[in-house]
Coordinates of C-alpha atoms and ligand atoms in Angstrom, one line a residue:
M1 CA 0.0 0.0 0.0
P2 CA 1.3 3.5 -0.7
Q3 CA 2.0 5.5 2.4
K4 CA 1.2 9.2 2.5
D5 CA 3.1 11.8 4.5
S6 CA 1.5 14.8 6.2
K7 CA 2.5 17.3 3.5
S8 CA 0.7 15.2 0.8
L9 CA -2.6 15.3 2.7
R10 CA -5.3 17.3 1.0
S11 CA -5.9 19.1 4.2
Y12 CA -2.3 20.4 4.2
R13 CA -3.3 22.8 1.5
W14 CA -5.8 24.4 3.9
Y15 CA -3.9 24.3 7.1
G16 CA -0.2 24.0 6.3
P17 CA 1.1 26.9 4.1
D18 CA 2.4 30.2 5.5
D19 CA 0.0 32.4 3.6
L20 CA -3.0 34.6 4.1
R21 CA -5.7 32.0 3.4
S22 CA -4.1 29.4 5.7
F23 CA -3.9 32.0 8.4
G24 CA -7.7 32.4 8.0
H25 CA -8.2 28.6 8.3
R26 CA -6.0 28.3 11.4
S27 CA -7.4 31.4 13.1
R28 CA -11.0 30.2 12.6
A29 CA -10.1 26.7 13.8
A30 CA -8.7 28.5 16.9
S31 CA -12.0 30.3 17.3
M32 CA -13.7 26.9 17.6
G33 CA -11.3 25.9 20.4
C34 CA -8.8 23.9 18.4
I35 CA -5.1 24.3 19.0
Q36 CA -2.7 23.5 16.2
A37 CA -1.6 20.2 17.7
D38 CA -5.2 19.0 17.2
Y39 CA -5.0 19.1 13.4
A40 CA -1.5 19.9 12.2
G41 CA -0.2 17.1 10.0
K42 CA -3.1 14.9 10.9
P43 CA -5.7 13.4 8.5
V44 CA -8.9 15.4 8.6
I45 CA -11.8 13.0 8.6
A46 CA -15.2 14.4 7.4
I47 CA -18.0 12.6 9.2
I48 CA -20.9 13.1 6.8
N49 CA -24.0 12.7 9.1
T50 CA -27.5 12.4 7.8
W51 CA -29.0 12.6 11.3
S52 CA -32.1 14.9 11.7
D53 CA -35.1 15.4 13.9
I54 CA -37.3 14.0 11.2
N55 CA -35.4 10.8 10.4
P56 CA -36.4 8.2 12.9
C57 CA -34.0 5.6 11.3
H58 CA -31.1 7.9 12.1
S59 CA -32.1 9.3 15.5
H60 CA -29.0 7.7 17.1
L61 CA -26.5 9.0 14.6
R62 CA -25.7 12.1 16.5
E63 CA -24.3 9.8 19.2
R64 CA -22.6 7.6 16.7
A65 CA -20.9 10.6 15.2
N66 CA -19.3 11.1 18.6
D67 CA -18.3 7.4 18.7
V68 CA -16.6 7.8 15.3
K69 CA -14.9 11.0 16.5
R70 CA -13.5 9.1 19.6
G71 CA -12.0 6.6 17.3
V72 CA -10.5 9.2 14.9
W73 CA -8.9 11.1 17.8
Q74 CA -7.5 7.9 19.2
A75 CA -5.9 7.0 15.9
G76 CA -4.3 10.4 15.5
G77 CA -6.8 12.0 13.1
F78 CA -8.9 15.2 13.3
P79 CA -12.7 14.6 13.0
V80 CA -15.0 17.2 11.5
E81 CA -18.7 16.4 11.5
M82 CA -20.7 17.7 8.6
P83 CA -24.5 17.4 8.4
A84 CA -26.0 16.5 5.1
L85 CA -29.4 16.0 3.5
T86 CA -31.3 13.5 5.7
L87 CA -33.6 11.6 3.3
G88 CA -36.1 10.3 5.9
E89 CA -38.0 7.6 3.9
T90 CA -41.3 7.8 5.8
F91 CA -41.7 11.6 5.8
Q92 CA -40.2 13.0 2.6
K93 CA -42.5 13.6 -0.4
P94 CA -43.0 12.9 -3.2
T95 CA -40.3 10.3 -2.5
T96 CA -36.7 10.2 -1.2
M97 CA -35.7 8.7 -4.5
M98 CA -36.2 12.2 -6.0
Y99 CA -33.4 13.4 -3.7
R100 CA -31.0 10.5 -3.8
N101 CA -28.9 12.3 -6.4
L102 CA -29.0 15.6 -4.5
L103 CA -27.5 13.9 -1.4
A104 CA -24.9 12.2 -3.7
M105 CA -24.0 15.6 -5.1
E106 CA -23.9 17.2 -1.7
T107 CA -21.6 14.5 -0.3
E108 CA -19.2 14.8 -3.2
E109 CA -19.1 18.5 -3.1
L110 CA -18.8 18.7 0.7
L111 CA -15.8 16.4 0.5
R112 CA -14.3 18.4 -2.4
S113 CA -14.8 21.9 -1.1
Y114 CA -13.6 21.3 2.4
P115 CA -10.2 19.9 3.6
A116 CA -11.3 16.2 3.9
D117 CA -8.6 13.6 3.7
G118 CA -11.0 10.8 4.3
C119 CA -14.6 10.4 5.3
V120 CA -17.0 8.3 7.4
L121 CA -20.5 8.2 6.0
L122 CA -23.4 7.8 8.5
G123 CA -26.6 6.7 6.9
G124 CA -28.9 3.7 6.5
C125 CA -32.4 4.8 5.7
D126 CA -33.0 3.5 2.1
K127 CA -31.6 6.1 -0.3
T128 CA -29.0 7.5 2.1
T129 CA -26.7 4.4 1.5
P130 CA -26.5 4.6 -2.2
A131 CA -26.4 8.4 -2.2
L132 CA -23.5 8.7 0.3
L133 CA -21.6 6.0 -1.5
M134 CA -22.2 7.5 -4.9
G135 CA -20.8 10.8 -3.7
A136 CA -17.8 9.2 -2.0
I137 CA -17.0 7.0 -5.1
S138 CA -17.1 10.1 -7.3
M139 CA -14.9 12.1 -5.0
N140 CA -12.6 9.0 -4.5
I141 CA -11.0 9.8 -1.2
P142 CA -10.8 7.1 1.5
A143 CA -14.3 6.3 2.8
I144 CA -15.9 4.0 5.3
Y145 CA -19.6 3.4 5.5
V146 CA -21.1 3.2 9.0
P147 CA -24.6 1.8 8.6
A148 CA -27.3 3.0 11.1
G149 CA -28.3 -0.6 11.8
P150 CA -31.7 -2.2 12.0
M151 CA -34.2 -1.4 14.7
L152 CA -35.4 -4.0 17.2
R153 CA -38.1 -6.5 16.3
G154 CA -41.7 -5.1 16.4
N155 CA -44.2 -6.6 18.8
W156 CA -48.0 -6.7 19.0
H157 CA -49.8 -9.0 21.5
G158 CA -46.8 -11.3 21.5
Q159 CA -46.7 -11.5 17.7
I160 CA -43.5 -10.3 16.0
L161 CA -44.0 -7.5 13.6
G162 CA -41.7 -6.6 10.7
S163 CA -41.4 -3.1 9.2
G164 CA -43.3 -2.5 6.1
S165 CA -44.2 -6.1 5.4
D166 CA -46.6 -6.3 8.3
V167 CA -47.9 -2.8 7.7
T168 CA -49.0 -4.0 4.3
K169 CA -50.4 -7.2 5.6
Y170 CA -52.4 -5.7 8.5
W171 CA -53.6 -2.8 6.4
S172 CA -55.1 -5.3 4.0
E173 CA -56.8 -7.0 6.9
R174 CA -58.0 -3.6 8.2
R175 CA -59.4 -2.8 4.7
A176 CA -61.0 -6.2 4.7
G177 CA -62.7 -5.3 8.0
N178 CA -60.8 -7.9 10.1
I179 CA -58.9 -5.4 12.3
D180 CA -60.5 -2.6 14.4
L181 CA -59.1 0.8 15.1
Q182 CA -57.9 -0.2 18.6
A183 CA -55.9 -3.1 17.3
W184 CA -54.6 -0.9 14.5
T185 CA -53.4 1.7 17.0
Q186 CA -51.7 -0.9 19.0
I187 CA -49.8 -2.1 15.9
E188 CA -48.9 1.5 15.2
D189 CA -47.3 1.7 18.7
G190 CA -45.5 -1.7 18.5
I191 CA -44.1 -1.9 15.1
A192 CA -41.2 0.6 15.4
R193 CA -39.6 0.1 18.9
S194 CA -36.2 1.7 18.6
A195 CA -33.9 3.9 16.6
G196 CA -32.6 2.2 13.5
T197 CA -33.7 1.2 10.0
C198 CA -36.5 -1.1 9.0
M199 CA -35.7 -4.5 10.4
T200 CA -37.0 -6.7 7.5
M201 CA -34.7 -7.3 4.5
G202 CA -36.1 -4.2 2.9
T203 CA -34.2 -1.6 1.0
A204 CA -32.3 -0.3 4.0
S205 CA -30.8 -3.6 5.1
T206 CA -30.3 -4.7 1.5
M207 CA -28.3 -1.6 0.7
T208 CA -26.3 -1.6 4.0
S209 CA -25.5 -5.3 3.4
L210 CA -24.4 -4.5 -0.1
A211 CA -22.2 -1.7 1.1
E212 CA -20.5 -4.2 3.3
V213 CA -20.2 -6.8 0.4
L214 CA -18.7 -4.1 -1.8
G215 CA -16.1 -3.6 0.9
F216 CA -17.1 -0.2 2.3
S217 CA -18.0 -1.3 5.9
L218 CA -16.2 -3.2 8.7
P219 CA -17.1 -6.9 8.6
G220 CA -20.5 -7.6 10.2
A221 CA -21.3 -3.9 10.6
S222 CA -24.5 -4.0 8.6
S223 CA -26.2 -6.6 10.7
I224 CA -25.7 -5.1 14.1
P225 CA -28.9 -3.7 15.6
A226 CA -28.8 0.1 16.0
V227 CA -29.2 0.1 19.8
D228 CA -26.7 -2.7 20.5
S229 CA -23.5 -1.7 22.2
N230 CA -21.6 -3.5 19.5
H231 CA -22.9 -0.8 17.2
V232 CA -21.2 1.8 19.3
R233 CA -17.9 0.0 19.2
M234 CA -18.2 -0.6 15.5
A235 CA -18.5 3.2 15.0
D236 CA -15.4 3.7 17.2
R237 CA -13.5 1.1 15.1
A238 CA -14.5 2.8 11.9
G239 CA -13.1 6.1 13.2
R240 CA -9.8 4.4 14.0
R241 CA -9.6 2.5 10.6
I242 CA -10.4 5.5 8.4
V243 CA -7.3 7.3 9.7
E244 CA -5.1 4.3 8.8
M245 CA -6.8 4.2 5.4
V246 CA -5.8 7.8 4.7
W247 CA -2.2 7.0 5.4
E248 CA -2.5 3.9 3.2
D249 CA -4.3 6.0 0.5
L250 CA -6.9 3.2 0.1
K251 CA -9.7 4.8 -2.0
P252 CA -13.2 3.6 -3.1
R253 CA -12.1 2.9 -6.7
D254 CA -9.2 0.8 -5.4
I255 CA -11.9 -1.4 -3.8
L256 CA -14.6 -1.5 -6.5
S257 CA -14.3 -3.8 -9.5
D258 CA -16.5 -5.7 -11.9
A259 CA -16.1 -8.7 -9.5
S260 CA -17.1 -6.8 -6.4
F261 CA -20.3 -5.7 -8.2
N262 CA -21.0 -9.4 -9.1
N263 CA -20.6 -10.2 -5.5
A264 CA -23.1 -7.5 -4.5
I265 CA -25.6 -8.6 -7.2
A266 CA -25.4 -12.2 -6.1
S267 CA -25.8 -11.1 -2.5
V268 CA -29.1 -9.4 -3.3
F269 CA -30.5 -12.8 -4.2
A270 CA -28.8 -14.7 -1.4
L271 CA -30.4 -12.2 1.0
G272 CA -33.8 -12.0 -0.7
G273 CA -33.0 -8.3 -1.0
S274 CA -35.0 -5.4 -2.4
T275 CA -35.7 -4.7 -6.0
N276 CA -34.5 -1.2 -5.4
A277 CA -31.0 -2.6 -5.3
V278 CA -31.1 -3.1 -9.0
I279 CA -31.4 0.6 -9.6
H280 CA -28.9 1.6 -6.9
L281 CA -26.2 -0.9 -7.9
V282 CA -26.4 0.2 -11.6
A283 CA -25.9 3.8 -10.4
L284 CA -23.1 3.0 -8.0
A285 CA -21.2 1.1 -10.7
G286 CA -21.7 4.0 -13.1
R287 CA -19.9 6.3 -10.6
A288 CA -16.9 3.9 -10.7
G289 CA -16.9 3.7 -14.5
I290 CA -18.3 0.1 -14.4
K291 CA -21.2 -0.8 -16.7
I292 CA -23.9 -3.1 -15.4
T293 CA -26.8 -4.2 -17.5
L294 CA -30.1 -5.7 -16.2
D295 CA -29.2 -9.0 -17.9
R296 CA -26.4 -9.5 -15.4
F297 CA -28.9 -9.5 -12.6
D298 CA -31.0 -12.1 -14.4
Q299 CA -28.0 -14.3 -15.1
L300 CA -26.8 -14.2 -11.5
S301 CA -30.4 -14.7 -10.1
R302 CA -30.7 -17.9 -12.1
K303 CA -27.8 -19.5 -10.3
T304 CA -27.9 -17.9 -6.8
P305 CA -29.8 -19.5 -4.0
L306 CA -31.8 -17.6 -1.4
L307 CA -30.1 -18.3 1.9
A308 CA -31.4 -15.6 4.3
N309 CA -34.8 -16.7 5.7
L310 CA -35.8 -13.1 6.3
R311 CA -39.1 -11.2 5.6
P312 CA -40.5 -10.3 3.2
S313 CA -39.3 -13.5 1.3
G314 CA -38.9 -15.6 4.5
K315 CA -39.7 -15.7 8.2
Y316 CA -37.2 -13.9 10.4
L317 CA -36.0 -10.3 11.0
M318 CA -32.6 -8.6 11.1
E319 CA -32.2 -9.0 14.9
D320 CA -32.5 -12.8 14.3
F321 CA -30.1 -12.5 11.4
Y322 CA -27.5 -10.8 13.7
Y323 CA -27.8 -13.5 16.4
A324 CA -27.5 -16.2 13.7
G325 CA -24.1 -14.8 12.7
G326 CA -25.1 -11.9 10.4
L327 CA -23.7 -11.1 7.0
P328 CA -20.2 -12.6 7.5
A329 CA -21.8 -16.0 8.3
L330 CA -24.0 -15.8 5.2
L331 CA -21.1 -14.8 3.0
N332 CA -18.9 -17.5 4.3
A333 CA -21.7 -20.1 3.7
F334 CA -22.0 -18.6 0.2
A335 CA -18.3 -18.3 -0.5
P336 CA -18.1 -20.8 -3.4
Q337 CA -20.2 -18.4 -5.4
L338 CA -18.3 -15.2 -4.6
D339 CA -15.0 -13.8 -5.7
L340 CA -13.3 -13.7 -2.4
S341 CA -10.2 -11.9 -3.7
C342 CA -12.0 -8.5 -3.8
L343 CA -10.3 -5.9 -1.6
T344 CA -12.2 -4.1 1.2
I345 CA -11.7 -1.2 3.5
T346 CA -10.0 -3.4 6.1
G347 CA -7.1 -3.7 3.7
K348 CA -7.9 -7.4 3.5
T349 CA -9.9 -9.3 1.0
L350 CA -13.6 -10.2 1.3
G351 CA -12.5 -13.8 1.8
E352 CA -10.2 -12.9 4.7
N353 CA -12.9 -10.8 6.3
V354 CA -15.5 -13.6 6.4
A355 CA -13.2 -16.7 6.9
G356 CA -14.4 -18.7 9.8
A357 CA -17.6 -16.8 10.3
E358 CA -20.1 -19.3 11.8
I359 CA -23.8 -19.8 11.5
Y360 CA -25.5 -20.1 14.9
N361 CA -29.0 -20.8 13.6
T362 CA -29.3 -22.7 10.4
D363 CA -33.0 -21.9 9.9
V364 CA -32.3 -18.2 9.8
I365 CA -29.2 -18.4 7.6
R366 CA -29.4 -21.5 5.4
T367 CA -26.5 -23.3 3.8
L368 CA -26.0 -24.1 0.1
D369 CA -27.4 -27.6 0.7
N370 CA -30.6 -26.4 2.3
P371 CA -31.5 -23.0 0.8
V372 CA -34.9 -21.2 1.2
L373 CA -35.1 -21.2 -2.6
E374 CA -32.8 -22.8 -5.1
S375 CA -32.5 -19.8 -7.4
G376 CA -34.4 -17.2 -9.3
G377 CA -35.5 -14.8 -6.5
L378 CA -35.7 -12.0 -9.0
A379 CA -36.3 -11.9 -12.7
I380 CA -35.7 -9.3 -15.5
L381 CA -38.5 -9.2 -18.0
H382 CA -38.6 -7.9 -21.5
G383 CA -41.4 -7.7 -24.1
N384 CA -43.5 -5.2 -26.0
L385 CA -44.6 -3.6 -22.6
A386 CA -41.0 -3.3 -21.4
P387 CA -38.5 -3.0 -24.3
T388 CA -35.6 -2.1 -22.0
G389 CA -36.6 -4.2 -19.0
A390 CA -38.8 -4.6 -16.0
V391 CA -38.2 -6.3 -12.6
I392 CA -40.2 -8.8 -10.6
K393 CA -39.3 -10.2 -7.2
S394 CA -40.6 -13.7 -7.9
S395 CA -39.7 -15.0 -4.5
A396 CA -42.2 -12.6 -3.0
A397 CA -45.1 -13.5 -5.4
E398 CA -47.8 -16.2 -5.2
P399 CA -46.3 -18.9 -7.5
R400 CA -49.5 -19.2 -9.6
F401 CA -49.0 -15.7 -10.9
L402 CA -45.6 -16.3 -12.4
K403 CA -47.3 -17.4 -15.6
H404 CA -50.5 -15.4 -15.9
T405 CA -52.6 -13.7 -18.5
G406 CA -55.3 -11.2 -17.5
R407 CA -57.3 -8.2 -18.5
A408 CA -55.7 -4.9 -17.7
I409 CA -57.3 -2.4 -15.4
V410 CA -55.3 0.8 -16.1
F411 CA -54.8 3.7 -13.8
D412 CA -53.3 6.8 -15.3
S413 CA -52.1 8.2 -12.1
Y414 CA -51.7 7.4 -8.4
D415 CA -54.7 9.8 -7.6
E416 CA -56.9 8.1 -10.1
M417 CA -55.9 4.7 -8.7
N418 CA -56.9 5.8 -5.2
A419 CA -60.2 7.2 -6.4
R420 CA -61.2 4.1 -8.3
I421 CA -59.6 1.1 -6.6
D422 CA -62.2 0.5 -4.0
D423 CA -65.2 1.6 -6.1
P424 CA -67.7 -1.4 -6.0
A425 CA -68.4 -0.7 -9.7
L426 CA -64.8 -1.3 -10.7
D427 CA -64.9 -4.2 -13.3
V428 CA -62.2 -6.3 -11.7
D429 CA -61.7 -9.9 -10.6
A430 CA -58.9 -12.0 -9.1
N431 CA -57.4 -12.6 -12.6
S432 CA -57.3 -9.0 -13.6
V433 CA -54.0 -7.2 -14.0
L434 CA -53.8 -3.9 -12.2
V435 CA -51.7 -1.3 -14.1
L436 CA -50.4 2.0 -12.8
R437 CA -48.6 4.4 -15.1
N438 CA -47.0 7.8 -14.9
A439 CA -45.3 6.7 -11.8
G440 CA -41.7 6.4 -13.1
P441 CA -38.6 8.5 -12.7
K442 CA -40.1 11.5 -14.5
G443 CA -43.8 10.7 -14.4
A444 CA -44.5 10.7 -10.7
P445 CA -41.8 12.3 -10.5
G446 CA -39.2 10.4 -8.4
M447 CA -40.5 6.9 -9.1
P448 CA -42.2 6.4 -5.7
E449 CA -42.8 3.0 -4.1
W450 CA -46.3 2.7 -5.4
G451 CA -45.7 -0.5 -7.3
N452 CA -47.5 -2.9 -5.0
L453 CA -50.9 -1.4 -5.9
P454 CA -53.6 -2.1 -3.2
I455 CA -55.9 -5.1 -3.8
P456 CA -59.4 -3.8 -4.5
Q457 CA -61.5 -3.9 -1.3
K458 CA -64.2 -6.1 -2.7
L459 CA -61.5 -8.7 -3.6
L460 CA -59.9 -8.4 -0.2
K461 CA -63.2 -9.2 1.4
A462 CA -63.4 -12.3 -0.8
G463 CA -60.1 -13.4 0.6
I464 CA -57.8 -12.4 -2.3
R465 CA -54.4 -11.3 -1.1
D466 CA -52.2 -11.2 -4.3
M467 CA -52.8 -10.1 -7.9
V468 CA -50.5 -9.3 -10.9
R469 CA -49.7 -5.7 -10.7
I470 CA -47.6 -3.7 -13.3
S471 CA -46.1 -0.2 -13.1
D472 CA -43.2 2.0 -13.9
A473 CA -42.9 2.7 -10.2
R474 CA -40.7 1.0 -7.5
M475 CA -41.8 -1.1 -4.6
S476 CA -40.7 -0.9 -1.0
G477 CA -38.1 -3.5 -0.3
T478 CA -40.5 -4.6 2.5
G479 CA -43.3 -5.1 0.0
Y480 CA -44.4 -8.4 -1.6
G481 CA -46.8 -9.7 -4.2
A482 CA -46.8 -10.4 -7.9
C483 CA -45.6 -6.9 -8.8
V484 CA -43.8 -6.1 -12.0
L485 CA -41.8 -3.0 -11.4
H486 CA -39.5 -0.4 -13.1
V487 CA -41.1 -0.9 -16.5
S488 CA -38.8 0.9 -18.9
P489 CA -38.9 3.1 -20.7
E490 CA -41.6 4.7 -18.4
S491 CA -44.9 5.8 -19.7
F492 CA -44.3 9.5 -19.1
V493 CA -41.6 9.5 -21.8
G494 CA -43.7 7.4 -24.2
G495 CA -42.8 3.9 -23.2
P496 CA -45.3 1.3 -24.4
L497 CA -47.1 1.3 -21.0
A498 CA -48.5 4.6 -22.1
L499 CA -50.3 2.8 -25.0
L500 CA -52.0 0.1 -22.9
K501 CA -55.8 0.4 -22.7
E502 CA -58.2 -0.9 -20.2
G503 CA -59.4 -4.3 -21.3
D504 CA -56.2 -5.2 -23.2
M505 CA -54.9 -8.7 -22.4
V506 CA -51.5 -8.7 -20.6
E507 CA -49.3 -11.7 -20.5
L508 CA -46.7 -12.3 -17.7
D509 CA -44.4 -15.3 -18.1
V510 CA -41.6 -15.2 -15.6
P511 CA -40.0 -18.5 -16.6
E512 CA -39.7 -17.2 -20.1
R513 CA -38.9 -13.7 -18.8
R514 CA -41.7 -12.1 -20.9
L515 CA -44.0 -9.2 -20.4
N516 CA -46.3 -8.5 -23.3
M517 CA -49.6 -6.9 -24.1
R518 CA -51.6 -8.7 -26.7
V519 CA -52.1 -5.8 -29.0
N520 CA -50.9 -6.0 -32.6
D521 CA -48.3 -3.7 -34.1
D522 CA -50.8 -1.8 -36.4
E523 CA -53.0 -0.9 -33.4
L524 CA -49.9 0.0 -31.3
G525 CA -48.8 2.3 -34.2
R526 CA -52.2 4.1 -34.2
R527 CA -52.1 4.5 -30.4
R528 CA -48.5 5.8 -30.6
A529 CA -49.5 8.4 -33.3
A530 CA -52.3 9.6 -31.0
W531 CA -50.2 9.7 -27.8
R532 CA -49.3 13.2 -26.5
P533 CA -46.6 13.8 -23.8
K534 CA -47.7 15.4 -20.5
E535 CA -46.2 18.6 -19.3
G536 CA -43.6 18.6 -16.6
I537 CA -44.6 20.2 -13.4
Y538 CA -41.5 22.1 -12.4
P539 CA -40.9 25.5 -14.0
R540 CA -37.7 26.1 -12.0
G541 CA -35.6 24.8 -9.1
Y542 CA -34.2 21.4 -8.3
G543 CA -37.3 19.7 -9.8
K544 CA -36.4 21.2 -13.2
L545 CA -32.8 20.1 -13.0
Y546 CA -34.0 16.6 -12.0
M547 CA -36.4 16.4 -15.0
Q548 CA -33.8 17.5 -17.4
H549 CA -31.1 15.0 -16.3
I550 CA -32.6 11.9 -14.7
K551 CA -32.0 8.7 -16.5
Q552 CA -34.4 5.7 -16.8
A553 CA -34.7 2.9 -14.2
D554 CA -32.7 0.4 -16.2
Q555 CA -29.9 2.9 -16.3
G556 CA -29.8 3.5 -12.5
C557 CA -31.7 6.9 -12.3
D558 CA -28.5 8.8 -11.9
F559 CA -28.2 12.3 -13.4
D560 CA -26.4 12.0 -16.8
F561 CA -23.8 14.6 -15.8
L562 CA -22.8 12.7 -12.6
E563 CA -21.8 9.4 -14.1
G564 CA -18.3 8.3 -15.0
T565 CA -14.9 9.0 -13.6
A566 CA -13.7 12.1 -15.5
P567 CA -11.4 14.0 -13.1
I568 CA -12.7 17.2 -11.6
P569 CA -10.0 19.8 -10.6
E570 CA -9.3 20.3 -6.9
P571 CA -10.5 23.6 -5.6
E572 CA -7.9 26.4 -5.9
I573 CA -5.9 27.3 -2.8
H574 CA -6.9 30.9 -3.0
Ligands
FES601 FE1 -35.9 4.3 7.1 FE2 -37.3 2.0 6.4 S1 -38.0 4.0 6.8 S2 -35.2 2.3 6.7

């Protein structure tokens, strides 16, 4: 590993020279109580913190920032905490996805414009993980990801509750008239019992696990519950390690490779992870100059078993996963299908990090000879409804729907869907295919998690709990059902979903990877000629920038001007 000296630190340009600007930096550091010995010649570690009063998943990250600082000080670094856009999944509208790239930009530019030699990234709630990593990869200075960690298991009347998954389940029961307001309120009070991220294998735990697989976190970090004292010590260790990484000059793009992304993609399937990972991994790879196509997901899905028996695809929750050995145990069990030579932030390989990690409960973490599912947890579909691809989490769908033809019920918008879905006059039955359009990256905008459309109330009352649903939206990683998502190109930009009419027959064939509407080409040509684009809703501001530069779901929804590794000049000294 190359070793830096103190004059080659980025921060030396701010603090070191005998000139007017550096005088200003040192005198203002002094005004904050710092003496020169605190920072002179030491790596400055930016702690990018997405804590806020409106992000429950990150409510402990103020304390964790202090734990990281303790580690940085102990290792001879100078910690500087920098707050960044919080992206609280449950509160932000229209969707945090609209702001993922804004946080990525903010992260990159905070690191560039301030004297950061290395960084520790504090996040965890869904979009914060890819956003922070995208920014750090683009800036390419030493970086460690400290995941917020999952919250404790939910509880209601002795029943274990899982974030998101059980909300959807019990909401369906409430709409079916099986749960009264008192029980619903008790569930509300019992489902989120501590700080931390959703504790199912939703998008948050999928992405924090993938950050670890890619080599950005200390081994086992992503599985530790947020309120466990092991989490505190993990943060401290991250603070110590980042200082070493600066001296070693170990940067994100030294770690990332085609092989490390293959490991991450395979891990999505071994974990039963969120469909959102498809979009985020494509975007992360794009920041490292690595091209990933949707086909790669499909190929790896076909040969990767599901080993984590976690909701929504399985039975248990993240707390159980941690006690069963966590991600290192799963990766060790799964080692024959991984490239173990990939480098990580420990300075060791992935294989060295997970060697010897044991499974303590073989029902929670399965082995290759006893998987939850042999393969195929996720499928990439193509056809005249999705020319550049669509995604279905087949492991979370009722198997009878994996090959299904039905009559389309088409909703032109989320509002229209909400207005019609429970109308007793809606001409729908259990075989119908529910379609939502104008819910994609530009159409919604922000591609919200509307993709598991609600089952019509009259069908819920008849005992129906799953139907084929198709949209250009995303689905929460905690969601489940026969939901075809991320249909690309989206309807708002004229993708074929825009041409579908109520009553058309739609054919879903997951084994054959097909998604088609049975409408002939002449008729489609007539509909295309009559189609008119909708107006965008943002005359100015971030929304306008977003609409001008957002890419489609199959391309990772990054902004076109943020991709790639073209070097950007360091800020001038003066
Ligand atoms: Fe933050 Fe689920 S709402 S992780």
